Amino acid sequence: EDFAISMELRNQSLIGVYADSVESWESFPESFGAFLIRLRKFSGGTAELYRHCMKSFLLGPATFTEKLDLAMMVGWYGLMPLVIANGYLSAYVCHRLWMQRVSALHPALPYLFVVMFLLNTPVLYSAAPTFLHAVQHWFWSSAIYGACLPIASARFLVHLIGARARFDRTPKGGEAAPIGRGTCSAMILLGLATLGISACWYSPFSPVLVGLGVSYLSVPLYTQLNESTVPGAIARLAIFLPGAFYICALWEMWWWQGI
């Protein structure tokens, strides 16, 4: 709603003044469930923004820089379904090439993957107390965002085609943030299907699908990440698996490039 109001005001040729003396803070979601609810809410809201406000804003009096800035901020939500589809499509294409013993990888591609892996390292290290904390954050974020991607993508698509809006309040202050049984069941089935596809469409890309499949399967387990229980301890160990498989995929692609 903040974006929608700002876009409407800008369409009326009004501009704002930045008040640098105002400080406003919002705490990060305290659990996986709360994070998922917030991301799902952001996805649905962005889809409605696409439907109702984006066209008039892009055709309005805002400057090119302002339009580009907004597109970059909200563009990721529109790309989420394409990212998921591209993962499975890439797995199929790589499998077909692997079966034909064809290495179609450009020599620069492994270097590109390394750059992608390391690109956010300086940012993580600057915000983390130690290097090990930065590494831990990378593994956790890889698993968490991978687990949330299908759910957030589904909410985006549902609202993009015109589903009625629904406001989901993000739990605050340690409130319970349960994930529905239907959502958990769907993610477990998707995880099993993804692991099956990774085996059927075997190639050096397969570890990427394995990492995604493990993330999907672990959605019910991730709800215990903040708990001082045995399932919580297991969750805090399992959360490193998706990132480990992504690193394995990088190694496999390096090896494939050399055949």
CSV table of N, CA and C in Angstrom, one decimal, residues 101-259:
chain,number,residue,atom,x,y,z
A,101,ARG,N,26.4,-36.9,-24.3
A,101,ARG,CA,27.8,-36.7,-24.0
A,101,ARG,C,28.3,-35.4,-24.7
A,102,VAL,N,27.4,-34.4,-24.6
A,102,VAL,CA,27.7,-33.1,-25.2
A,102,VAL,C,27.9,-32.1,-24.1
A,103,SER,N,29.0,-31.4,-24.1
A,103,SER,CA,29.3,-30.3,-23.1
A,103,SER,C,29.0,-29.0,-23.8
A,104,ALA,N,27.8,-28.5,-23.6
A,104,ALA,CA,27.4,-27.3,-24.2
A,104,ALA,C,27.6,-26.1,-23.3
A,105,LEU,N,28.3,-26.3,-22.2
A,105,LEU,CA,28.6,-25.2,-21.3
A,105,LEU,C,29.7,-24.3,-21.9
A,106,HIS,N,29.4,-23.0,-21.9
A,106,HIS,CA,30.4,-22.0,-22.3
A,106,HIS,C,31.6,-22.1,-21.3
A,107,PRO,N,32.8,-21.9,-21.8
A,107,PRO,CA,34.0,-22.0,-20.8
A,107,PRO,C,33.9,-20.9,-19.7
A,108,ALA,N,33.1,-19.8,-20.0
A,108,ALA,CA,33.0,-18.8,-19.0
A,108,ALA,C,31.9,-19.1,-17.9
A,109,LEU,N,31.1,-20.1,-18.2
A,109,LEU,CA,29.9,-20.3,-17.3
A,109,LEU,C,30.3,-20.7,-15.9
A,110,PRO,N,31.3,-21.6,-15.7
A,110,PRO,CA,31.7,-21.9,-14.3
A,110,PRO,C,32.2,-20.7,-13.6
A,111,TYR,N,32.9,-19.8,-14.3
A,111,TYR,CA,33.4,-18.6,-13.6
A,111,TYR,C,32.2,-17.7,-13.2
A,112,LEU,N,31.2,-17.7,-14.1
A,112,LEU,CA,30.0,-16.9,-13.8
A,112,LEU,C,29.3,-17.4,-12.5
A,113,PHE,N,29.2,-18.7,-12.4
A,113,PHE,CA,28.6,-19.3,-11.2
A,113,PHE,C,29.4,-19.0,-9.9
A,114,VAL,N,30.8,-19.0,-10.0
A,114,VAL,CA,31.6,-18.7,-8.9
A,114,VAL,C,31.3,-17.2,-8.5
A,115,VAL,N,31.3,-16.3,-9.5
A,115,VAL,CA,31.0,-14.9,-9.2
A,115,VAL,C,29.6,-14.8,-8.5
A,116,MET,N,28.6,-15.5,-9.0
A,116,MET,CA,27.3,-15.5,-8.4
A,116,MET,C,27.3,-15.9,-6.9
A,117,PHE,N,28.1,-17.0,-6.7
A,117,PHE,CA,28.2,-17.5,-5.3
A,117,PHE,C,28.9,-16.5,-4.4
A,118,LEU,N,29.8,-15.8,-4.9
A,118,LEU,CA,30.7,-14.9,-4.0
A,118,LEU,C,30.2,-13.5,-4.0
A,119,LEU,N,29.3,-13.1,-4.9
A,119,LEU,CA,28.9,-11.7,-5.1
A,119,LEU,C,28.5,-11.0,-3.8
A,120,ASN,N,27.6,-11.7,-3.0
A,120,ASN,CA,27.1,-11.1,-1.8
A,120,ASN,C,28.0,-11.3,-0.6
A,121,THR,N,29.1,-12.0,-0.8
A,121,THR,CA,29.9,-12.3,0.4
A,121,THR,C,30.4,-11.0,1.1
A,122,PRO,N,30.9,-10.0,0.4
A,122,PRO,CA,31.3,-8.8,1.1
A,122,PRO,C,30.2,-8.1,1.9
A,123,VAL,N,29.0,-8.2,1.4
A,123,VAL,CA,27.8,-7.6,2.1
A,123,VAL,C,27.6,-8.4,3.4
A,124,LEU,N,27.5,-9.7,3.2
A,124,LEU,CA,27.3,-10.6,4.4
A,124,LEU,C,28.4,-10.4,5.4
A,125,TYR,N,29.6,-10.3,5.0
A,125,TYR,CA,30.7,-10.2,5.9
A,125,TYR,C,30.7,-8.9,6.7
A,126,SER,N,30.3,-7.8,5.9
A,126,SER,CA,30.2,-6.5,6.6
A,126,SER,C,29.2,-6.4,7.6
A,127,ALA,N,28.1,-7.2,7.5
A,127,ALA,CA,27.0,-7.2,8.5
A,127,ALA,C,27.1,-8.2,9.6
A,128,ALA,N,28.0,-9.2,9.4
A,128,ALA,CA,28.1,-10.3,10.3
A,128,ALA,C,29.2,-10.1,11.3
A,129,PRO,N,29.1,-10.6,12.5
A,129,PRO,CA,30.2,-10.4,13.5
A,129,PRO,C,31.5,-11.1,13.1
A,130,THR,N,31.4,-12.2,12.5
A,130,THR,CA,32.6,-13.0,12.0
A,130,THR,C,32.3,-13.6,10.7
A,131,PHE,N,33.4,-14.0,10.1
A,131,PHE,CA,33.3,-14.7,8.8
A,131,PHE,C,32.4,-15.9,8.8
A,132,LEU,N,32.5,-16.7,9.9
A,132,LEU,CA,31.7,-17.9,10.1
A,132,LEU,C,30.2,-17.6,10.1
A,133,HIS,N,29.9,-16.4,10.8
A,133,HIS,CA,28.5,-16.0,10.8
A,133,HIS,C,28.0,-15.7,9.4
A,134,ALA,N,28.9,-15.1,8.6
A,134,ALA,CA,28.5,-14.8,7.2
A,134,ALA,C,28.2,-16.0,6.4
A,135,VAL,N,29.1,-17.0,6.6
A,135,VAL,CA,28.9,-18.3,5.9
A,135,VAL,C,27.6,-19.0,6.4
A,136,GLN,N,27.4,-18.9,7.7
A,136,GLN,CA,26.1,-19.5,8.2
A,136,GLN,C,24.9,-18.8,7.6
A,137,HIS,N,25.0,-17.5,7.5
A,137,HIS,CA,23.8,-16.8,6.9
A,137,HIS,C,23.6,-17.2,5.5
A,138,TRP,N,24.7,-17.4,4.7
A,138,TRP,CA,24.5,-17.8,3.3
A,138,TRP,C,23.8,-19.2,3.2
A,139,PHE,N,24.2,-20.1,4.0
A,139,PHE,CA,23.6,-21.4,4.0
A,139,PHE,C,22.1,-21.3,4.4
A,140,TRP,N,21.8,-20.6,5.5
A,140,TRP,CA,20.5,-20.4,6.0
A,140,TRP,C,19.6,-19.8,4.9
A,141,SER,N,20.0,-18.7,4.4
A,141,SER,CA,19.2,-17.9,3.4
A,141,SER,C,19.0,-18.8,2.1
A,142,SER,N,20.0,-19.6,1.7
A,142,SER,CA,19.8,-20.4,0.6
A,142,SER,C,18.7,-21.4,0.8
A,143,ALA,N,18.6,-22.0,2.0
A,143,ALA,CA,17.6,-23.0,2.3
A,143,ALA,C,16.2,-22.3,2.5
A,144,ILE,N,16.2,-21.2,3.3
A,144,ILE,CA,14.9,-20.6,3.6
A,144,ILE,C,14.2,-20.0,2.4
A,145,TYR,N,15.0,-19.3,1.6
A,145,TYR,CA,14.3,-18.7,0.4
A,145,TYR,C,14.0,-19.8,-0.6
A,146,GLY,N,14.8,-20.8,-0.7
A,146,GLY,CA,14.4,-21.9,-1.6
A,146,GLY,C,13.1,-22.6,-1.2
A,147,ALA,N,12.9,-22.8,0.1
A,147,ALA,CA,11.7,-23.4,0.7
A,147,ALA,C,10.5,-22.5,0.4
A,148,CYS,N,10.7,-21.2,0.5
A,148,CYS,CA,9.5,-20.3,0.4
A,148,CYS,C,9.2,-20.0,-1.0
A,149,LEU,N,10.1,-20.2,-2.0
A,149,LEU,CA,9.9,-19.8,-3.3
A,149,LEU,C,8.6,-20.3,-4.0
A,150,PRO,N,8.3,-21.6,-3.9
A,150,PRO,CA,7.1,-22.1,-4.6
A,150,PRO,C,5.8,-21.5,-3.9
A,151,ILE,N,5.8,-21.3,-2.6
A,151,ILE,CA,4.6,-20.8,-1.9
A,151,ILE,C,4.4,-19.4,-2.3
A,152,ALA,N,5.4,-18.6,-2.3
A,152,ALA,CA,5.3,-17.1,-2.6
A,152,ALA,C,5.0,-17.0,-4.1
A,153,SER,N,5.5,-17.8,-5.0
A,153,SER,CA,5.2,-17.8,-6.4
A,153,SER,C,3.7,-18.1,-6.6
A,154,ALA,N,3.2,-19.1,-5.9
A,154,ALA,CA,1.8,-19.5,-6.1
A,154,ALA,C,0.9,-18.3,-5.7
A,155,ARG,N,1.2,-17.7,-4.5
A,155,ARG,CA,0.4,-16.5,-4.1
A,155,ARG,C,0.5,-15.4,-5.1
A,156,PHE,N,1.6,-15.2,-5.7
A,156,PHE,CA,1.8,-14.1,-6.7
A,156,PHE,C,0.9,-14.4,-7.9
A,157,LEU,N,0.9,-15.6,-8.4
A,157,LEU,CA,0.1,-16.0,-9.6
A,157,LEU,C,-1.4,-15.9,-9.3
A,158,VAL,N,-1.8,-16.4,-8.2
A,158,VAL,CA,-3.2,-16.4,-7.8
A,158,VAL,C,-3.7,-15.0,-7.8
A,159,HIS,N,-3.0,-14.1,-7.2
A,159,HIS,CA,-3.5,-12.7,-7.2
A,159,HIS,C,-3.3,-12.0,-8.5
A,160,LEU,N,-2.3,-12.4,-9.3
A,160,LEU,CA,-2.1,-11.8,-10.6
A,160,LEU,C,-3.3,-12.0,-11.5
A,161,ILE,N,-3.9,-13.2,-11.4
A,161,ILE,CA,-5.1,-13.6,-12.3
A,161,ILE,C,-6.4,-13.1,-11.7
A,162,GLY,N,-6.3,-12.4,-10.6
A,162,GLY,CA,-7.5,-11.7,-10.1
A,162,GLY,C,-8.2,-12.3,-8.8
A,163,ALA,N,-7.5,-13.1,-8.1
A,163,ALA,CA,-8.1,-13.7,-6.8
A,163,ALA,C,-8.3,-12.5,-5.9
A,164,ARG,N,-9.3,-12.7,-5.0
A,164,ARG,CA,-9.7,-11.7,-4.1
A,164,ARG,C,-8.6,-11.5,-3.0
A,165,ALA,N,-8.3,-10.2,-2.7
A,165,ALA,CA,-7.2,-9.9,-1.8
A,165,ALA,C,-7.5,-10.4,-0.4
A,166,ARG,N,-6.5,-10.8,0.3
A,166,ARG,CA,-6.6,-11.3,1.6
A,166,ARG,C,-5.4,-10.8,2.4
A,167,PHE,N,-5.6,-10.2,3.5
A,167,PHE,CA,-4.5,-9.6,4.3
A,167,PHE,C,-4.1,-10.6,5.4
A,168,ASP,N,-2.8,-11.0,5.3
A,168,ASP,CA,-2.3,-11.9,6.3
A,168,ASP,C,-1.3,-11.1,7.2
A,169,ARG,N,-1.7,-11.0,8.5
A,169,ARG,CA,-0.9,-10.3,9.4
A,169,ARG,C,0.3,-11.0,9.8
A,170,THR,N,1.5,-10.4,9.7
A,170,THR,CA,2.7,-11.1,10.1
A,170,THR,C,2.8,-11.2,11.6
A,171,PRO,N,2.9,-12.3,12.2
A,171,PRO,CA,3.0,-12.5,13.7
A,171,PRO,C,4.2,-11.7,14.2
A,172,LYS,N,3.9,-11.1,15.4
A,172,LYS,CA,4.9,-10.3,16.0
A,172,LYS,C,5.2,-10.8,17.4
A,173,GLY,N,6.4,-10.5,18.0
A,173,GLY,CA,6.7,-10.7,19.4
A,173,GLY,C,6.6,-12.2,19.8
A,174,GLY,N,7.1,-13.1,18.9
A,174,GLY,CA,7.0,-14.5,19.3
A,174,GLY,C,5.7,-15.2,19.2
A,175,GLU,N,4.7,-14.5,18.5
A,175,GLU,CA,3.4,-15.1,18.3
A,175,GLU,C,3.6,-16.4,17.5
A,176,ALA,N,2.7,-17.3,17.7
A,176,ALA,CA,2.7,-18.6,16.9
A,176,ALA,C,2.4,-18.2,15.4
A,177,ALA,N,3.1,-18.9,14.5
A,177,ALA,CA,3.0,-18.7,13.1
A,177,ALA,C,2.8,-20.0,12.4
A,178,PRO,N,1.7,-20.7,12.6
A,178,PRO,CA,1.5,-22.0,12.0
A,178,PRO,C,1.4,-22.0,10.5
A,179,ILE,N,1.9,-23.1,9.9
A,179,ILE,CA,1.8,-23.3,8.5
A,179,ILE,C,0.8,-24.4,8.3
A,180,GLY,N,-0.2,-24.1,7.4
A,180,GLY,CA,-1.3,-25.0,7.2
A,180,GLY,C,-0.8,-26.4,6.8
A,181,ARG,N,-1.6,-27.4,7.2
A,181,ARG,CA,-1.3,-28.8,6.8
A,181,ARG,C,-1.3,-29.0,5.3
A,182,GLY,N,-2.2,-28.3,4.6
A,182,GLY,CA,-2.3,-28.3,3.2
A,182,GLY,C,-1.0,-27.8,2.5
A,183,THR,N,-0.5,-26.7,3.0
A,183,THR,CA,0.8,-26.2,2.5
A,183,THR,C,1.9,-27.1,2.8
A,184,CYS,N,2.0,-27.7,4.0
A,184,CYS,CA,3.1,-28.6,4.3
A,184,CYS,C,3.0,-29.9,3.4
A,185,SER,N,1.8,-30.4,3.2
A,185,SER,CA,1.6,-31.6,2.4
A,185,SER,C,2.0,-31.3,1.0
A,186,ALA,N,1.6,-30.2,0.4
A,186,ALA,CA,1.9,-29.8,-0.9
A,186,ALA,C,3.4,-29.7,-1.1
A,187,MET,N,4.1,-29.1,-0.1
A,187,MET,CA,5.6,-28.9,-0.3
A,187,MET,C,6.3,-30.2,-0.1
A,188,ILE,N,5.8,-31.1,0.7
A,188,ILE,CA,6.4,-32.5,0.8
A,188,ILE,C,6.3,-33.2,-0.5
A,189,LEU,N,5.1,-33.2,-1.1
A,189,LEU,CA,4.9,-33.8,-2.4
A,189,LEU,C,5.8,-33.2,-3.5
A,190,LEU,N,5.9,-31.9,-3.5
A,190,LEU,CA,6.7,-31.2,-4.5
A,190,LEU,C,8.2,-31.6,-4.3
A,191,GLY,N,8.6,-31.7,-3.0
A,191,GLY,CA,10.0,-32.1,-2.7
A,191,GLY,C,10.3,-33.5,-3.2
A,192,LEU,N,9.4,-34.4,-3.0
A,192,LEU,CA,9.6,-35.8,-3.4
A,192,LEU,C,9.6,-35.8,-5.0
A,193,ALA,N,8.7,-35.1,-5.6
A,193,ALA,CA,8.7,-35.0,-7.1
A,193,ALA,C,10.0,-34.4,-7.6
A,194,THR,N,10.5,-33.4,-7.0
A,194,THR,CA,11.7,-32.8,-7.4
A,194,THR,C,12.9,-33.7,-7.2
A,195,LEU,N,13.0,-34.4,-6.1
A,195,LEU,CA,14.1,-35.4,-6.0
A,195,LEU,C,14.0,-36.5,-7.0
A,196,GLY,N,12.7,-36.9,-7.3
A,196,GLY,CA,12.6,-37.9,-8.4
A,196,GLY,C,13.0,-37.4,-9.7
A,197,ILE,N,12.7,-36.2,-10.0
A,197,ILE,CA,13.1,-35.6,-11.3
A,197,ILE,C,14.6,-35.5,-11.4
A,198,SER,N,15.2,-35.1,-10.3
A,198,SER,CA,16.7,-35.0,-10.3
A,198,SER,C,17.4,-36.3,-10.6
A,199,ALA,N,16.8,-37.4,-10.2
A,199,ALA,CA,17.3,-38.8,-10.5
A,199,ALA,C,17.0,-39.2,-12.0
A,200,CYS,N,15.8,-38.9,-12.4
A,200,CYS,CA,15.4,-39.3,-13.8
A,200,CYS,C,16.1,-38.4,-14.8
A,201,TRP,N,16.2,-37.1,-14.6
A,201,TRP,CA,16.9,-36.3,-15.5
A,201,TRP,C,18.4,-36.0,-15.0
A,202,TYR,N,19.1,-37.1,-14.8
A,202,TYR,CA,20.4,-37.0,-14.2
A,202,TYR,C,21.4,-36.2,-15.1
A,203,SER,N,22.1,-35.3,-14.5
A,203,SER,CA,23.2,-34.5,-15.1
A,203,SER,C,23.9,-33.7,-14.0
A,204,PRO,N,25.0,-33.0,-14.4
A,204,PRO,CA,25.7,-32.2,-13.4
A,204,PRO,C,24.8,-31.1,-12.7
A,205,PHE,N,23.6,-30.9,-13.3
A,205,PHE,CA,22.7,-29.9,-12.7
A,205,PHE,C,21.8,-30.6,-11.7
A,206,SER,N,21.8,-31.9,-11.6
A,206,SER,CA,21.0,-32.6,-10.6
A,206,SER,C,21.1,-32.2,-9.2
A,207,PRO,N,22.4,-31.9,-8.7
A,207,PRO,CA,22.5,-31.5,-7.3
A,207,PRO,C,21.7,-30.2,-7.0
A,208,VAL,N,21.5,-29.3,-8.0
A,208,VAL,CA,20.6,-28.1,-7.8
A,208,VAL,C,19.2,-28.5,-7.4
A,209,LEU,N,18.7,-29.5,-8.2
A,209,LEU,CA,17.3,-29.9,-7.9
A,209,LEU,C,17.2,-30.7,-6.6
A,210,VAL,N,18.3,-31.4,-6.3
A,210,VAL,CA,18.3,-32.1,-5.0
A,210,VAL,C,18.3,-31.1,-3.9
A,211,GLY,N,19.0,-30.0,-4.0
A,211,GLY,CA,19.0,-29.0,-3.0
A,211,GLY,C,17.7,-28.3,-2.8
A,212,LEU,N,17.0,-28.1,-4.0
A,212,LEU,CA,15.6,-27.5,-3.9
A,212,LEU,C,14.7,-28.5,-3.3
A,213,GLY,N,14.8,-29.8,-3.7
A,213,GLY,CA,13.9,-30.8,-3.2
A,213,GLY,C,14.0,-30.9,-1.7
A,214,VAL,N,15.2,-30.9,-1.2
A,214,VAL,CA,15.4,-31.0,0.3
A,214,VAL,C,14.8,-29.8,1.0
A,215,SER,N,14.9,-28.6,0.3
A,215,SER,CA,14.3,-27.4,0.9
A,215,SER,C,12.8,-27.5,1.0
A,216,TYR,N,12.2,-28.0,-0.1
A,216,TYR,CA,10.8,-28.2,-0.1
A,216,TYR,C,10.3,-29.2,1.0
A,217,LEU,N,11.0,-30.3,1.0
A,217,LEU,CA,10.7,-31.4,2.0
A,217,LEU,C,10.8,-30.9,3.4
A,218,SER,N,11.7,-30.0,3.7
A,218,SER,CA,12.0,-29.5,5.0
A,218,SER,C,11.1,-28.4,5.5
A,219,VAL,N,10.2,-28.0,4.8
A,219,VAL,CA,9.3,-26.9,5.2
A,219,VAL,C,8.7,-27.2,6.6
A,220,PRO,N,8.1,-28.3,6.8
A,220,PRO,CA,7.6,-28.6,8.2
A,220,PRO,C,8.7,-28.6,9.3
A,221,LEU,N,9.9,-29.1,8.9
A,221,LEU,CA,11.0,-29.1,9.8
A,221,LEU,C,11.5,-27.7,10.2
A,222,TYR,N,11.5,-26.8,9.2
A,222,TYR,CA,12.0,-25.5,9.4
A,222,TYR,C,11.2,-24.7,10.4
A,223,THR,N,9.9,-25.1,10.6
A,223,THR,CA,9.1,-24.4,11.6
A,223,THR,C,9.7,-24.6,13.0
A,224,GLN,N,10.6,-25.6,13.2
A,224,GLN,CA,11.2,-25.9,14.5
A,224,GLN,C,12.6,-25.2,14.7
A,225,LEU,N,13.0,-24.4,13.7
A,225,LEU,CA,14.3,-23.8,13.8
A,225,LEU,C,14.6,-23.0,15.1
A,226,ASN,N,13.6,-22.4,15.6
A,226,ASN,CA,13.8,-21.5,16.8
A,226,ASN,C,13.6,-22.3,18.1
A,227,GLU,N,13.3,-23.6,18.0
A,227,GLU,CA,12.9,-24.3,19.2
A,227,GLU,C,14.1,-25.0,19.8
A,228,SER,N,14.2,-25.0,21.1
A,228,SER,CA,15.3,-25.8,21.8
A,228,SER,C,14.9,-27.2,22.1
A,229,THR,N,14.6,-27.9,21.0
A,229,THR,CA,14.2,-29.3,21.1
A,229,THR,C,15.0,-30.2,20.2
A,230,VAL,N,14.8,-31.5,20.2
A,230,VAL,CA,15.5,-32.3,19.3
A,230,VAL,C,15.2,-32.0,17.8
A,231,PRO,N,13.9,-31.9,17.5
A,231,PRO,CA,13.6,-31.5,16.1
A,231,PRO,C,14.2,-30.1,15.7
A,232,GLY,N,14.3,-29.2,16.7
A,232,GLY,CA,14.9,-27.9,16.4
A,232,GLY,C,16.4,-28.1,16.1
A,233,ALA,N,17.1,-29.0,16.8
A,233,ALA,CA,18.5,-29.3,16.6
A,233,ALA,C,18.7,-29.9,15.2
A,234,ILE,N,17.8,-30.8,14.9
A,234,ILE,CA,17.9,-31.5,13.6
A,234,ILE,C,17.6,-30.5,12.5
A,235,ALA,N,16.7,-29.6,12.7
A,235,ALA,CA,16.4,-28.5,11.7
A,235,ALA,C,17.6,-27.7,11.4
A,236,ARG,N,18.3,-27.3,12.5
A,236,ARG,CA,19.5,-26.4,12.4
A,236,ARG,C,20.7,-27.1,11.7
A,237,LEU,N,20.7,-28.4,11.7
A,237,LEU,CA,21.7,-29.2,10.9
A,237,LEU,C,21.2,-29.4,9.5
A,238,ALA,N,20.0,-29.7,9.3
A,238,ALA,CA,19.4,-30.0,8.0
A,238,ALA,C,19.5,-28.7,7.1
A,239,ILE,N,19.4,-27.6,7.7
A,239,ILE,CA,19.3,-26.4,6.9
A,239,ILE,C,20.6,-26.1,6.1
A,240,PHE,N,21.7,-26.8,6.4
A,240,PHE,CA,22.9,-26.6,5.7
A,240,PHE,C,23.0,-27.5,4.4
A,241,LEU,N,22.0,-28.5,4.3
A,241,LEU,CA,22.1,-29.4,3.2
A,241,LEU,C,21.8,-28.7,1.8
A,242,PRO,N,20.8,-27.9,1.6
A,242,PRO,CA,20.6,-27.3,0.3
A,242,PRO,C,21.8,-26.6,-0.2
A,243,GLY,N,22.4,-25.7,0.6
A,243,GLY,CA,23.6,-25.0,0.2
A,243,GLY,C,24.8,-25.9,-0.2
A,244,ALA,N,24.9,-27.0,0.6
A,244,ALA,CA,26.0,-28.0,0.3
A,244,ALA,C,25.7,-28.6,-1.1
A,245,PHE,N,24.5,-28.9,-1.4
A,245,PHE,CA,24.2,-29.5,-2.8
A,245,PHE,C,24.4,-28.5,-3.9
A,246,TYR,N,24.2,-27.2,-3.6
A,246,TYR,CA,24.5,-26.2,-4.6
A,246,TYR,C,26.0,-26.1,-4.9
A,247,ILE,N,26.8,-26.2,-3.9
A,247,ILE,CA,28.2,-26.2,-4.0
A,247,ILE,C,28.6,-27.5,-4.8
A,248,CYS,N,28.0,-28.6,-4.5
A,248,CYS,CA,28.3,-29.8,-5.3
A,248,CYS,C,28.0,-29.6,-6.8
A,249,ALA,N,26.9,-28.9,-7.1
A,249,ALA,CA,26.5,-28.7,-8.5
A,249,ALA,C,27.5,-27.8,-9.1
A,250,LEU,N,28.1,-26.8,-8.4
A,250,LEU,CA,29.1,-26.0,-9.0
A,250,LEU,C,30.3,-26.8,-9.4
A,251,TRP,N,30.7,-27.7,-8.5
A,251,TRP,CA,31.8,-28.6,-8.8
A,251,TRP,C,31.5,-29.5,-10.0
A,252,GLU,N,30.3,-30.0,-10.0
A,252,GLU,CA,30.0,-30.9,-11.2
A,252,GLU,C,30.0,-30.1,-12.5
A,253,MET,N,29.6,-28.9,-12.5
A,253,MET,CA,29.6,-28.1,-13.7
A,253,MET,C,31.0,-27.8,-14.1
A,254,TRP,N,31.9,-27.5,-13.2
A,254,TRP,CA,33.3,-27.3,-13.5
A,254,TRP,C,33.8,-28.6,-14.2
A,255,TRP,N,33.5,-29.8,-13.6
A,255,TRP,CA,34.0,-31.0,-14.2
A,255,TRP,C,33.4,-31.3,-15.6
A,256,TRP,N,32.1,-31.0,-15.7
A,256,TRP,CA,31.5,-31.2,-17.0
A,256,TRP,C,32.1,-30.3,-18.1
A,257,GLN,N,32.4,-29.1,-17.7
A,257,GLN,CA,33.0,-28.2,-18.7
A,257,GLN,C,34.3,-28.7,-19.3
A,258,GLY,N,34.9,-29.6,-18.5
A,258,GLY,CA,36.2,-30.1,-19.0
A,258,GLY,C,36.2,-31.3,-19.9
A,259,ILE,N,35.0,-31.9,-20.0
A,259,ILE,CA,34.9,-33.1,-20.8
A,259,ILE,C,34.9,-32.8,-22.3
